[in-house]
Amino acid sequence: MRAEIVAVGTELLLGQIANDNARWISERLAAIGVDVVHHQVVGDNAERIVDTLRLASSRADAVLVTGGLGPTQDDITREAIAELLGVPLVAHPAIEGLLRAKFAGIGRTMSENNLRQAEVPQGCRYITPVRGTAPGLIGEVAGSRIYAMPGVPVEMVEMMEGTVLPELAALTGGAIVSRTLRCVGISESRVAEVLDDLFVSLTNPTIAYLASAGEVKVRLTAKAVGNEEADALIDPIAAEIGERLGDVVFGVDDASLEQTVVRLLDARGATLACAESLTGGGVATRLTSVPGASKHFVGSAVVYTADAKHAVLGVSRETLDGPGPVSEACAREMAGGARRVFGADLAVSLTGAAGPEAHGGAEPGTVWVALEGDDVSHVRTFTAGADRERVRRWAEQAGLDLVRRFLDGLPLPTSNRVV
């Protein structure tokens, strides 16, 4: 079964909100064996919505629409579906009664505008809302089934899980399963080079690469009659990829690098502190987002200036006035100072020139990362271009990865590397 997702809303086209609904719907459809072949976004314009739905229904077995079912004048998905089907809108007393009861239940008088939500294109079914006031709609045109749902995420999820997914699952009888291997400290081009023959030869499962700053995801997707069969297709390929890529693979699916670090700290019963300059607390933010991190992450010193490095962490004036704040010596002293201040088993430090200008005598993109502990005293440097956010993200990744590698007994990077 092929599906197309249509998001309605001018705010999406203007970039005022992200189209997270489409991502969520795609993931859930894949899990029940539905192929999503297209995404479309259209503004609040009746003619363009009709054209969009006509195109979608001409090339997909199921069209899933979000947005435009509210009570205001710019909510026109109902009218567009009626026009597409060539039918009038019909008022449903049962929906009106439900709406009036909802408003009465919260002690509010319902606006007459809400009665628009009681209108359903003739011949269509409706999905009763539980949380909100916008009913969903189900219709058929030219052999394609159209599901229209509210754009409010919780209301959309409710209708997807309660009605849409069960109906489509009954029609497909198959499964699409994905597994993602997450890699750090390697470029997308290098991953592609290592896996080139698999990428070219495999058809089920297939391989895709998803790159972001400091991380490459290798996604395997298999189609089969059920989840177990799909997993069986993925297992040997995932094992082969893991063997080829080696220790740059740090996790699978939703296991982030910070989650991996917290898990390893827990396994070792160790505590960690940070000293951050160019990342401005970014590593600490990521670590503290992990449930249970408080048992092992004790704190971070954000020391953005040379004076702060000296006053808080005891970085020497000789280092700051000599090699400078972006140097091996400074990174080492920052890590040692953080370990002392927080009384941690391990401390990782990050200093550098985030860009776009030089800093402390260092070129933009220069990063130094150090790790200190009873059994480790290690420092590395690399250059990550001159884009400020990219440099900061690469620095965070490098710091967390250094901790991961040490805790997991893996080799620590020693050579300079341009990423």
Tab-separated table of C-alpha atoms in Angstrom:
chain	number	residue	atom	x	y	z
A	1	MET	CA	0.000	0.000	0.000
A	2	ARG	CA	1.273	3.455	-0.965
A	3	ALA	CA	0.482	6.491	1.162
A	4	GLU	CA	0.951	10.216	0.798
A	5	ILE	CA	0.971	12.734	3.631
A	6	VAL	CA	-0.465	16.217	3.112
A	7	ALA	CA	0.034	18.947	5.716
A	8	VAL	CA	-2.250	21.972	5.474
A	9	GLY	CA	-1.214	25.306	6.946
A	10	THR	CA	0.403	28.504	5.753
A	11	GLU	CA	2.403	28.602	8.986
A	12	LEU	CA	4.253	25.492	7.800
A	13	LEU	CA	5.211	27.131	4.516
A	14	LEU	CA	6.431	30.226	6.365
A	15	GLY	CA	8.643	28.086	8.584
A	16	GLN	CA	6.878	29.262	11.729
A	17	ILE	CA	6.402	25.667	12.912
A	18	ALA	CA	8.094	22.412	11.928
A	19	ASN	CA	6.157	19.670	10.159
A	20	ASP	CA	6.709	17.119	12.917
A	21	ASN	CA	3.333	15.486	12.248
A	22	ALA	CA	4.547	14.157	8.894
A	23	ARG	CA	7.621	12.580	10.458
A	24	TRP	CA	5.562	10.884	13.171
A	25	ILE	CA	2.959	9.614	10.710
A	26	SER	CA	5.657	8.270	8.365
A	27	GLU	CA	7.275	6.308	11.177
A	28	ARG	CA	3.976	4.730	12.236
A	29	LEU	CA	2.941	3.886	8.687
A	30	ALA	CA	6.273	2.192	8.014
A	31	ALA	CA	5.774	0.035	11.092
A	32	ILE	CA	2.599	-1.463	9.608
A	33	GLY	CA	4.000	-1.992	6.130
A	34	VAL	CA	2.690	1.117	4.368
A	35	ASP	CA	5.066	2.802	1.911
A	36	VAL	CA	5.039	6.590	2.193
A	37	VAL	CA	5.836	7.778	-1.322
A	38	HIS	CA	5.345	11.554	-1.052
A	39	HIS	CA	4.987	14.419	1.410
A	40	GLN	CA	3.217	17.645	0.439
A	41	VAL	CA	2.671	20.917	2.295
A	42	VAL	CA	0.041	23.394	1.151
A	43	GLY	CA	-1.147	26.719	2.530
A	44	ASP	CA	-4.635	27.766	3.581
A	45	ASN	CA	-5.949	28.242	0.070
A	46	ALA	CA	-8.993	26.242	-1.062
A	47	GLU	CA	-8.023	25.900	-4.719
A	48	ARG	CA	-4.491	24.778	-3.922
A	49	ILE	CA	-5.686	22.319	-1.269
A	50	VAL	CA	-8.054	20.718	-3.780
A	51	ASP	CA	-5.278	20.478	-6.373
A	52	THR	CA	-2.940	18.982	-3.798
A	53	LEU	CA	-5.466	16.370	-2.686
A	54	ARG	CA	-6.325	15.515	-6.290
A	55	LEU	CA	-2.671	14.875	-7.094
A	56	ALA	CA	-2.129	12.869	-3.900
A	57	SER	CA	-5.184	10.671	-4.442
A	58	SER	CA	-4.135	10.004	-8.050
A	59	ARG	CA	-0.864	8.353	-6.985
A	60	ALA	CA	-1.482	6.893	-3.511
A	61	ASP	CA	-3.825	4.317	-2.029
A	62	ALA	CA	-4.194	6.345	1.168
A	63	VAL	CA	-3.878	10.095	1.679
A	64	LEU	CA	-3.366	11.311	5.225
A	65	VAL	CA	-4.141	14.991	5.763
A	66	THR	CA	-3.383	17.062	8.844
A	67	GLY	CA	-4.596	20.572	9.604
A	68	GLY	CA	-7.410	22.865	8.545
A	69	LEU	CA	-10.242	21.245	10.548
A	70	GLY	CA	-10.648	23.976	13.164
A	71	PRO	CA	-13.550	26.418	13.624
A	72	THR	CA	-12.076	29.544	12.014
A	73	GLN	CA	-12.465	30.918	8.504
A	74	ASP	CA	-9.009	29.760	7.410
A	75	ASP	CA	-9.778	26.146	8.366
A	76	ILE	CA	-10.973	24.961	4.967
A	77	THR	CA	-9.907	21.326	4.666
A	78	ARG	CA	-13.532	20.185	5.054
A	79	GLU	CA	-14.648	22.382	2.176
A	80	ALA	CA	-11.716	21.264	0.016
A	81	ILE	CA	-12.525	17.583	0.518
A	82	ALA	CA	-16.172	18.207	-0.303
A	83	GLU	CA	-15.182	20.003	-3.503
A	84	LEU	CA	-12.780	17.210	-4.444
A	85	LEU	CA	-15.537	14.626	-3.979
A	86	GLY	CA	-18.151	16.800	-5.662
A	87	VAL	CA	-20.539	16.614	-2.707
A	88	PRO	CA	-22.123	19.137	-0.322
A	89	LEU	CA	-21.306	19.538	3.348
A	90	VAL	CA	-23.961	18.054	5.624
A	91	ALA	CA	-24.530	19.102	9.235
A	92	HIS	CA	-24.447	16.209	11.715
A	93	PRO	CA	-26.590	16.790	14.815
A	94	ALA	CA	-24.624	14.150	16.707
A	95	ILE	CA	-21.382	16.117	16.276
A	96	GLU	CA	-23.120	19.361	17.247
A	97	GLY	CA	-24.411	17.718	20.402
A	98	LEU	CA	-20.925	16.442	21.217
A	99	LEU	CA	-19.426	19.906	20.741
A	100	ARG	CA	-22.022	21.616	22.921
A	101	ALA	CA	-21.462	19.020	25.638
A	102	LYS	CA	-17.706	19.570	25.514
A	103	PHE	CA	-18.059	23.299	26.001
A	104	ALA	CA	-20.667	22.914	28.713
A	105	GLY	CA	-18.363	20.502	30.507
A	106	ILE	CA	-15.708	23.190	30.892
A	107	GLY	CA	-18.183	25.939	31.713
A	108	ARG	CA	-17.856	27.839	28.433
A	109	THR	CA	-20.374	29.028	25.856
A	110	MET	CA	-19.690	27.586	22.446
A	111	SER	CA	-19.137	30.039	19.611
A	112	GLU	CA	-21.372	29.566	16.600
A	113	ASN	CA	-18.187	29.251	14.536
A	114	ASN	CA	-17.677	25.824	16.080
A	115	LEU	CA	-20.779	24.571	14.257
A	116	ARG	CA	-18.630	24.477	11.127
A	117	GLN	CA	-16.903	21.492	12.702
A	118	ALA	CA	-20.221	19.591	12.716
A	119	GLU	CA	-20.308	19.654	8.898
A	120	VAL	CA	-19.131	16.539	7.047
A	121	PRO	CA	-18.817	16.004	3.277
A	122	GLN	CA	-21.784	13.906	2.179
A	123	GLY	CA	-20.950	10.203	2.154
A	124	CYS	CA	-17.879	10.571	4.388
A	125	ARG	CA	-17.389	9.021	7.789
A	126	TYR	CA	-16.154	11.060	10.710
A	127	ILE	CA	-13.822	10.298	13.620
A	128	THR	CA	-15.171	11.454	16.961
A	129	PRO	CA	-12.664	13.704	18.790
A	130	VAL	CA	-11.788	12.884	22.380
A	131	ARG	CA	-9.369	15.662	23.291
A	132	GLY	CA	-10.233	18.534	20.964
A	133	THR	CA	-13.307	19.715	19.075
A	134	ALA	CA	-12.301	18.874	15.495
A	135	PRO	CA	-13.736	15.616	14.131
A	136	GLY	CA	-11.591	13.678	11.691
A	137	LEU	CA	-12.918	12.791	8.238
A	138	ILE	CA	-12.693	9.643	6.112
A	139	GLY	CA	-13.669	9.610	2.467
A	140	GLU	CA	-12.878	7.839	-0.793
A	141	VAL	CA	-12.122	9.166	-4.256
A	142	ALA	CA	-11.042	7.230	-7.350
A	143	GLY	CA	-9.995	4.207	-5.323
A	144	SER	CA	-7.956	6.227	-2.814
A	145	ARG	CA	-8.915	6.580	0.823
A	146	ILE	CA	-8.542	10.029	2.426
A	147	TYR	CA	-8.069	10.472	6.153
A	148	ALA	CA	-8.205	14.063	7.436
A	149	MET	CA	-7.094	14.792	10.991
A	150	PRO	CA	-6.463	17.893	13.117
A	151	GLY	CA	-3.036	19.508	12.977
A	152	VAL	CA	-2.757	19.621	16.777
A	153	PRO	CA	-0.291	16.776	17.435
A	154	VAL	CA	-2.045	15.158	20.408
A	155	GLU	CA	-5.382	15.167	18.555
A	156	MET	CA	-3.782	13.753	15.410
A	157	VAL	CA	-2.004	10.999	17.360
A	158	GLU	CA	-5.247	10.058	19.084
A	159	MET	CA	-7.053	9.562	15.753
A	160	MET	CA	-4.097	7.801	14.129
A	161	GLU	CA	-3.759	5.294	16.922
A	162	GLY	CA	-7.477	4.846	17.508
A	163	THR	CA	-8.777	4.663	13.935
A	164	VAL	CA	-6.385	5.228	11.036
A	165	LEU	CA	-3.547	2.851	11.851
A	166	PRO	CA	-5.831	-0.085	12.767
A	167	GLU	CA	-7.776	0.345	9.511
A	168	LEU	CA	-4.675	0.530	7.345
A	169	ALA	CA	-2.953	-2.312	9.186
A	170	ALA	CA	-5.903	-4.550	8.416
A	171	LEU	CA	-5.475	-3.748	4.725
A	172	THR	CA	-1.696	-4.238	4.458
A	173	GLY	CA	-0.838	-7.404	6.325
A	174	GLY	CA	2.881	-6.567	6.159
A	175	ALA	CA	5.601	-4.714	8.000
A	176	ILE	CA	8.416	-2.303	7.246
A	177	VAL	CA	11.087	-2.376	9.955
A	178	SER	CA	14.033	-0.002	10.275
A	179	ARG	CA	17.126	-0.217	12.414
A	180	THR	CA	19.626	2.625	12.692
A	181	LEU	CA	23.292	2.255	13.583
A	182	ARG	CA	24.677	5.511	14.984
A	183	CYS	CA	28.298	6.472	14.346
A	184	VAL	CA	30.538	9.199	15.759
A	185	GLY	CA	33.933	10.470	14.655
A	186	ILE	CA	33.589	9.463	11.023
A	187	SER	CA	32.445	11.331	7.924
A	188	GLU	CA	29.461	10.353	5.787
A	189	SER	CA	31.726	9.945	2.765
A	190	ARG	CA	33.955	7.488	4.631
A	191	VAL	CA	30.939	5.476	5.781
A	192	ALA	CA	29.667	5.373	2.203
A	193	GLU	CA	33.065	4.202	0.998
A	194	VAL	CA	33.238	1.371	3.537
A	195	LEU	CA	29.707	0.187	2.778
A	196	ASP	CA	29.618	0.882	-0.956
A	197	ASP	CA	29.193	-2.730	-2.132
A	198	LEU	CA	26.361	-3.340	0.330
A	199	PHE	CA	24.616	-0.132	-0.673
A	200	VAL	CA	24.763	-1.074	-4.351
A	201	SER	CA	23.798	-4.734	-4.058
A	202	LEU	CA	21.128	-4.817	-1.352
A	203	THR	CA	17.436	-4.431	-2.175
A	204	ASN	CA	15.844	-5.843	0.993
A	205	PRO	CA	16.978	-4.534	3.385
A	206	THR	CA	18.057	-1.226	1.908
A	207	ILE	CA	20.706	1.133	3.293
A	208	ALA	CA	20.432	4.894	3.735
A	209	TYR	CA	22.773	7.445	5.285
A	210	LEU	CA	21.642	10.363	7.454
A	211	ALA	CA	24.428	12.773	8.378
A	212	SER	CA	24.478	15.584	10.925
A	213	ALA	CA	27.313	17.463	12.616
A	214	GLY	CA	29.486	14.896	14.336
A	215	GLU	CA	27.247	11.903	13.661
A	216	VAL	CA	26.317	9.617	10.789
A	217	LYS	CA	23.304	7.310	10.968
A	218	VAL	CA	23.197	4.154	8.866
A	219	ARG	CA	19.568	3.112	8.488
A	220	LEU	CA	18.597	-0.393	7.399
A	221	THR	CA	15.003	-0.894	6.237
A	222	ALA	CA	13.436	-4.281	5.486
A	223	LYS	CA	10.017	-5.283	4.171
A	224	ALA	CA	8.443	-8.573	5.178
A	225	VAL	CA	5.174	-10.176	6.189
A	226	GLY	CA	5.858	-9.418	9.840
A	227	ASN	CA	8.294	-7.738	12.222
A	228	GLU	CA	10.161	-10.926	13.106
A	229	GLU	CA	10.794	-11.753	9.461
A	230	ALA	CA	11.954	-8.203	8.781
A	231	ASP	CA	14.313	-8.312	11.774
A	232	ALA	CA	15.730	-11.590	10.481
A	233	LEU	CA	16.590	-9.874	7.193
A	234	ILE	CA	18.266	-6.976	9.005
A	235	ASP	CA	20.271	-8.932	11.607
A	236	PRO	CA	23.096	-10.300	9.408
A	237	ILE	CA	23.530	-7.028	7.514
A	238	ALA	CA	23.632	-5.011	10.738
A	239	ALA	CA	26.272	-7.384	12.080
A	240	GLU	CA	28.343	-7.003	8.894
A	241	ILE	CA	28.111	-3.208	9.025
A	242	GLY	CA	29.070	-3.195	12.699
A	243	GLU	CA	32.126	-5.317	11.941
A	244	ARG	CA	33.212	-3.065	9.071
A	245	LEU	CA	32.732	0.237	10.879
A	246	GLY	CA	34.051	-0.997	14.193
A	247	ASP	CA	34.180	1.193	17.272
A	248	VAL	CA	32.770	4.304	15.609
A	249	VAL	CA	29.341	2.665	16.097
A	250	PHE	CA	28.145	3.788	19.524
A	251	GLY	CA	24.457	2.906	19.554
A	252	VAL	CA	21.352	1.668	17.803
A	253	ASP	CA	18.099	3.504	17.013
A	254	ASP	CA	17.280	6.029	19.760
A	255	ALA	CA	20.431	5.507	21.857
A	256	SER	CA	22.085	8.932	21.767
A	257	LEU	CA	25.760	9.485	22.527
A	258	GLU	CA	24.949	11.112	25.867
A	259	GLN	CA	22.722	8.159	26.817
A	260	THR	CA	25.544	5.791	25.940
A	261	VAL	CA	27.952	7.736	28.153
A	262	VAL	CA	25.554	7.728	31.117
A	263	ARG	CA	24.986	3.996	30.671
A	264	LEU	CA	28.737	3.335	30.698
A	265	LEU	CA	29.251	5.578	33.733
A	266	ASP	CA	26.564	3.566	35.507
A	267	ALA	CA	28.201	0.281	34.537
A	268	ARG	CA	31.551	1.504	35.870
A	269	GLY	CA	30.095	3.219	38.926
A	270	ALA	CA	32.050	6.336	37.939
A	271	THR	CA	31.388	10.057	38.214
A	272	LEU	CA	32.064	12.687	35.548
A	273	ALA	CA	32.579	16.442	35.545
A	274	CYS	CA	33.007	18.894	32.668
A	275	ALA	CA	34.931	22.072	32.001
A	276	GLU	CA	33.479	23.882	29.003
A	277	SER	CA	34.577	26.958	27.135
A	278	LEU	CA	33.495	27.088	23.489
A	279	THR	CA	30.528	24.725	24.065
A	280	GLY	CA	29.078	26.975	26.781
A	281	GLY	CA	27.505	24.161	28.805
A	282	GLY	CA	26.282	22.163	25.804
A	283	VAL	CA	27.798	18.887	27.012
A	284	ALA	CA	26.266	19.344	30.458
A	285	THR	CA	22.880	20.103	28.921
A	286	ARG	CA	22.966	16.910	26.901
A	287	LEU	CA	24.093	14.755	29.813
A	288	THR	CA	21.496	16.145	32.218
A	289	SER	CA	18.735	15.408	29.685
A	290	VAL	CA	19.304	11.680	30.320
A	291	PRO	CA	17.184	10.161	33.112
A	292	GLY	CA	19.404	8.937	35.940
A	293	ALA	CA	22.349	11.150	34.980
A	294	SER	CA	22.391	12.762	38.427
A	295	LYS	CA	23.907	9.592	39.883
A	296	HIS	CA	27.050	10.028	37.799
A	297	PHE	CA	27.293	13.542	36.355
A	298	VAL	CA	28.332	15.915	39.122
A	299	GLY	CA	28.636	19.263	37.352
A	300	SER	CA	30.149	21.487	34.706
A	301	ALA	CA	32.197	24.647	34.954
A	302	VAL	CA	31.374	26.975	32.063
A	303	VAL	CA	34.511	29.115	31.889
A	304	TYR	CA	34.203	31.240	28.788
A	305	THR	CA	36.914	33.802	29.510
A	306	ALA	CA	40.565	33.450	30.426
A	307	ASP	CA	39.890	35.057	33.816
A	308	ALA	CA	37.150	32.503	34.536
A	309	LYS	CA	39.457	29.649	33.580
A	310	HIS	CA	42.005	30.938	36.077
A	311	ALA	CA	39.620	31.864	38.900
A	312	VAL	CA	37.364	28.811	38.797
A	313	LEU	CA	39.617	26.020	37.582
A	314	GLY	CA	43.060	27.311	38.464
A	315	VAL	CA	44.413	27.400	34.920
A	316	SER	CA	47.814	29.074	35.313
A	317	ARG	CA	48.580	32.556	34.097
A	318	GLU	CA	51.674	31.131	32.431
A	319	THR	CA	49.475	28.909	30.260
A	320	LEU	CA	46.930	31.605	29.492
A	321	ASP	CA	49.615	34.167	28.613
A	322	GLY	CA	51.817	31.639	26.836
A	323	PRO	CA	50.230	28.860	24.734
A	324	GLY	CA	46.897	30.592	25.318
A	325	PRO	CA	43.336	29.563	26.182
A	326	VAL	CA	43.059	27.415	23.031
A	327	SER	CA	45.913	25.002	23.610
A	328	GLU	CA	46.833	21.555	24.834
A	329	ALA	CA	48.126	22.918	28.123
A	330	CYS	CA	44.902	24.840	28.790
A	331	ALA	CA	42.706	21.838	27.973
A	332	ARG	CA	44.710	19.640	30.338
A	333	GLU	CA	44.603	22.171	33.174
A	334	MET	CA	40.871	22.735	32.668
A	335	ALA	CA	40.173	19.011	32.949
A	336	GLY	CA	42.380	18.672	36.009
A	337	GLY	CA	40.750	21.685	37.603
A	338	ALA	CA	37.224	20.379	36.984
A	339	ARG	CA	38.113	17.015	38.456
A	340	ARG	CA	39.510	18.706	41.558
A	341	VAL	CA	36.648	21.201	41.980
A	342	PHE	CA	33.899	18.611	41.613
A	343	GLY	CA	35.683	15.628	43.144
A	344	ALA	CA	34.886	13.466	40.137
A	345	ASP	CA	36.473	10.260	38.967
A	346	LEU	CA	36.744	11.667	35.431
A	347	ALA	CA	36.678	15.121	33.916
A	348	VAL	CA	36.451	16.172	30.293
A	349	SER	CA	37.325	19.652	29.085
A	350	LEU	CA	36.627	21.500	25.848
A	351	THR	CA	38.252	24.676	24.635
A	352	GLY	CA	38.602	26.158	21.178
A	353	ALA	CA	37.859	28.866	18.675
A	354	ALA	CA	34.242	28.434	17.599
A	355	GLY	CA	34.567	31.101	14.935
A	356	PRO	CA	34.005	32.851	12.723
A	357	GLU	CA	37.041	34.823	13.958
A	358	ALA	CA	40.288	33.572	15.477
A	359	HIS	CA	40.525	33.320	19.274
A	360	GLY	CA	43.475	33.130	21.607
A	361	GLY	CA	45.870	32.878	18.692
A	362	ALA	CA	44.024	29.865	17.266
A	363	GLU	CA	42.363	29.678	13.876
A	364	PRO	CA	38.555	29.357	13.696
A	365	GLY	CA	37.435	25.770	14.087
A	366	THR	CA	40.333	24.692	16.308
A	367	VAL	CA	39.197	22.443	19.158
A	368	TRP	CA	41.086	20.890	22.063
A	369	VAL	CA	39.523	18.154	24.209
A	370	ALA	CA	41.125	16.602	27.294
A	371	LEU	CA	40.196	13.755	29.616
A	372	GLU	CA	41.641	13.325	33.115
A	373	GLY	CA	41.262	10.502	35.625
A	374	ASP	CA	43.302	8.143	37.788
A	375	ASP	CA	43.940	5.889	34.795
A	376	VAL	CA	43.860	8.386	31.957
A	377	SER	CA	45.426	11.691	30.948
A	378	HIS	CA	44.647	12.242	27.306
A	379	VAL	CA	44.294	15.202	24.982
A	380	ARG	CA	43.446	15.567	21.313
A	381	THR	CA	42.825	18.351	18.851
A	382	PHE	CA	41.083	18.734	15.522
A	383	THR	CA	39.809	21.380	13.162
A	384	ALA	CA	36.131	21.534	12.233
A	385	GLY	CA	35.867	24.368	9.715
A	386	ALA	CA	34.644	27.830	10.594
A	387	ASP	CA	30.877	27.441	10.984
A	388	ARG	CA	30.209	28.292	14.623
A	389	GLU	CA	27.378	25.861	15.336
A	390	ARG	CA	29.123	23.060	13.460
A	391	VAL	CA	32.317	23.565	15.475
A	392	ARG	CA	30.426	23.568	18.761
A	393	ARG	CA	28.519	20.401	17.871
A	394	TRP	CA	31.660	18.580	16.735
A	395	ALA	CA	33.349	19.600	19.984
A	396	GLU	CA	30.484	18.212	22.070
A	397	GLN	CA	30.568	14.979	20.113
A	398	ALA	CA	34.326	14.658	20.494
A	399	GLY	CA	34.177	15.244	24.242
A	400	LEU	CA	31.416	12.714	24.827
A	401	ASP	CA	33.079	10.221	22.516
A	402	LEU	CA	36.370	10.503	24.387
A	403	VAL	CA	34.558	9.591	27.604
A	404	ARG	CA	32.702	6.756	25.850
A	405	ARG	CA	35.883	5.266	24.434
A	406	PHE	CA	37.719	5.336	27.741
A	407	LEU	CA	34.840	3.793	29.688
A	408	ASP	CA	34.367	1.106	27.033
A	409	GLY	CA	38.062	0.239	26.876
A	410	LEU	CA	38.420	1.429	23.277
A	411	PRO	CA	41.458	3.120	21.689
A	412	LEU	CA	41.591	6.867	22.277
A	413	PRO	CA	42.189	9.072	19.218
A	414	THR	CA	45.703	10.487	19.176
A	415	SER	CA	46.262	12.141	15.811
A	416	ASN	CA	45.056	15.525	14.617
A	417	ARG	CA	42.117	15.214	12.272
A	418	VAL	CA	40.256	17.643	10.061
A	419	VAL	CA	36.550	16.730	10.083
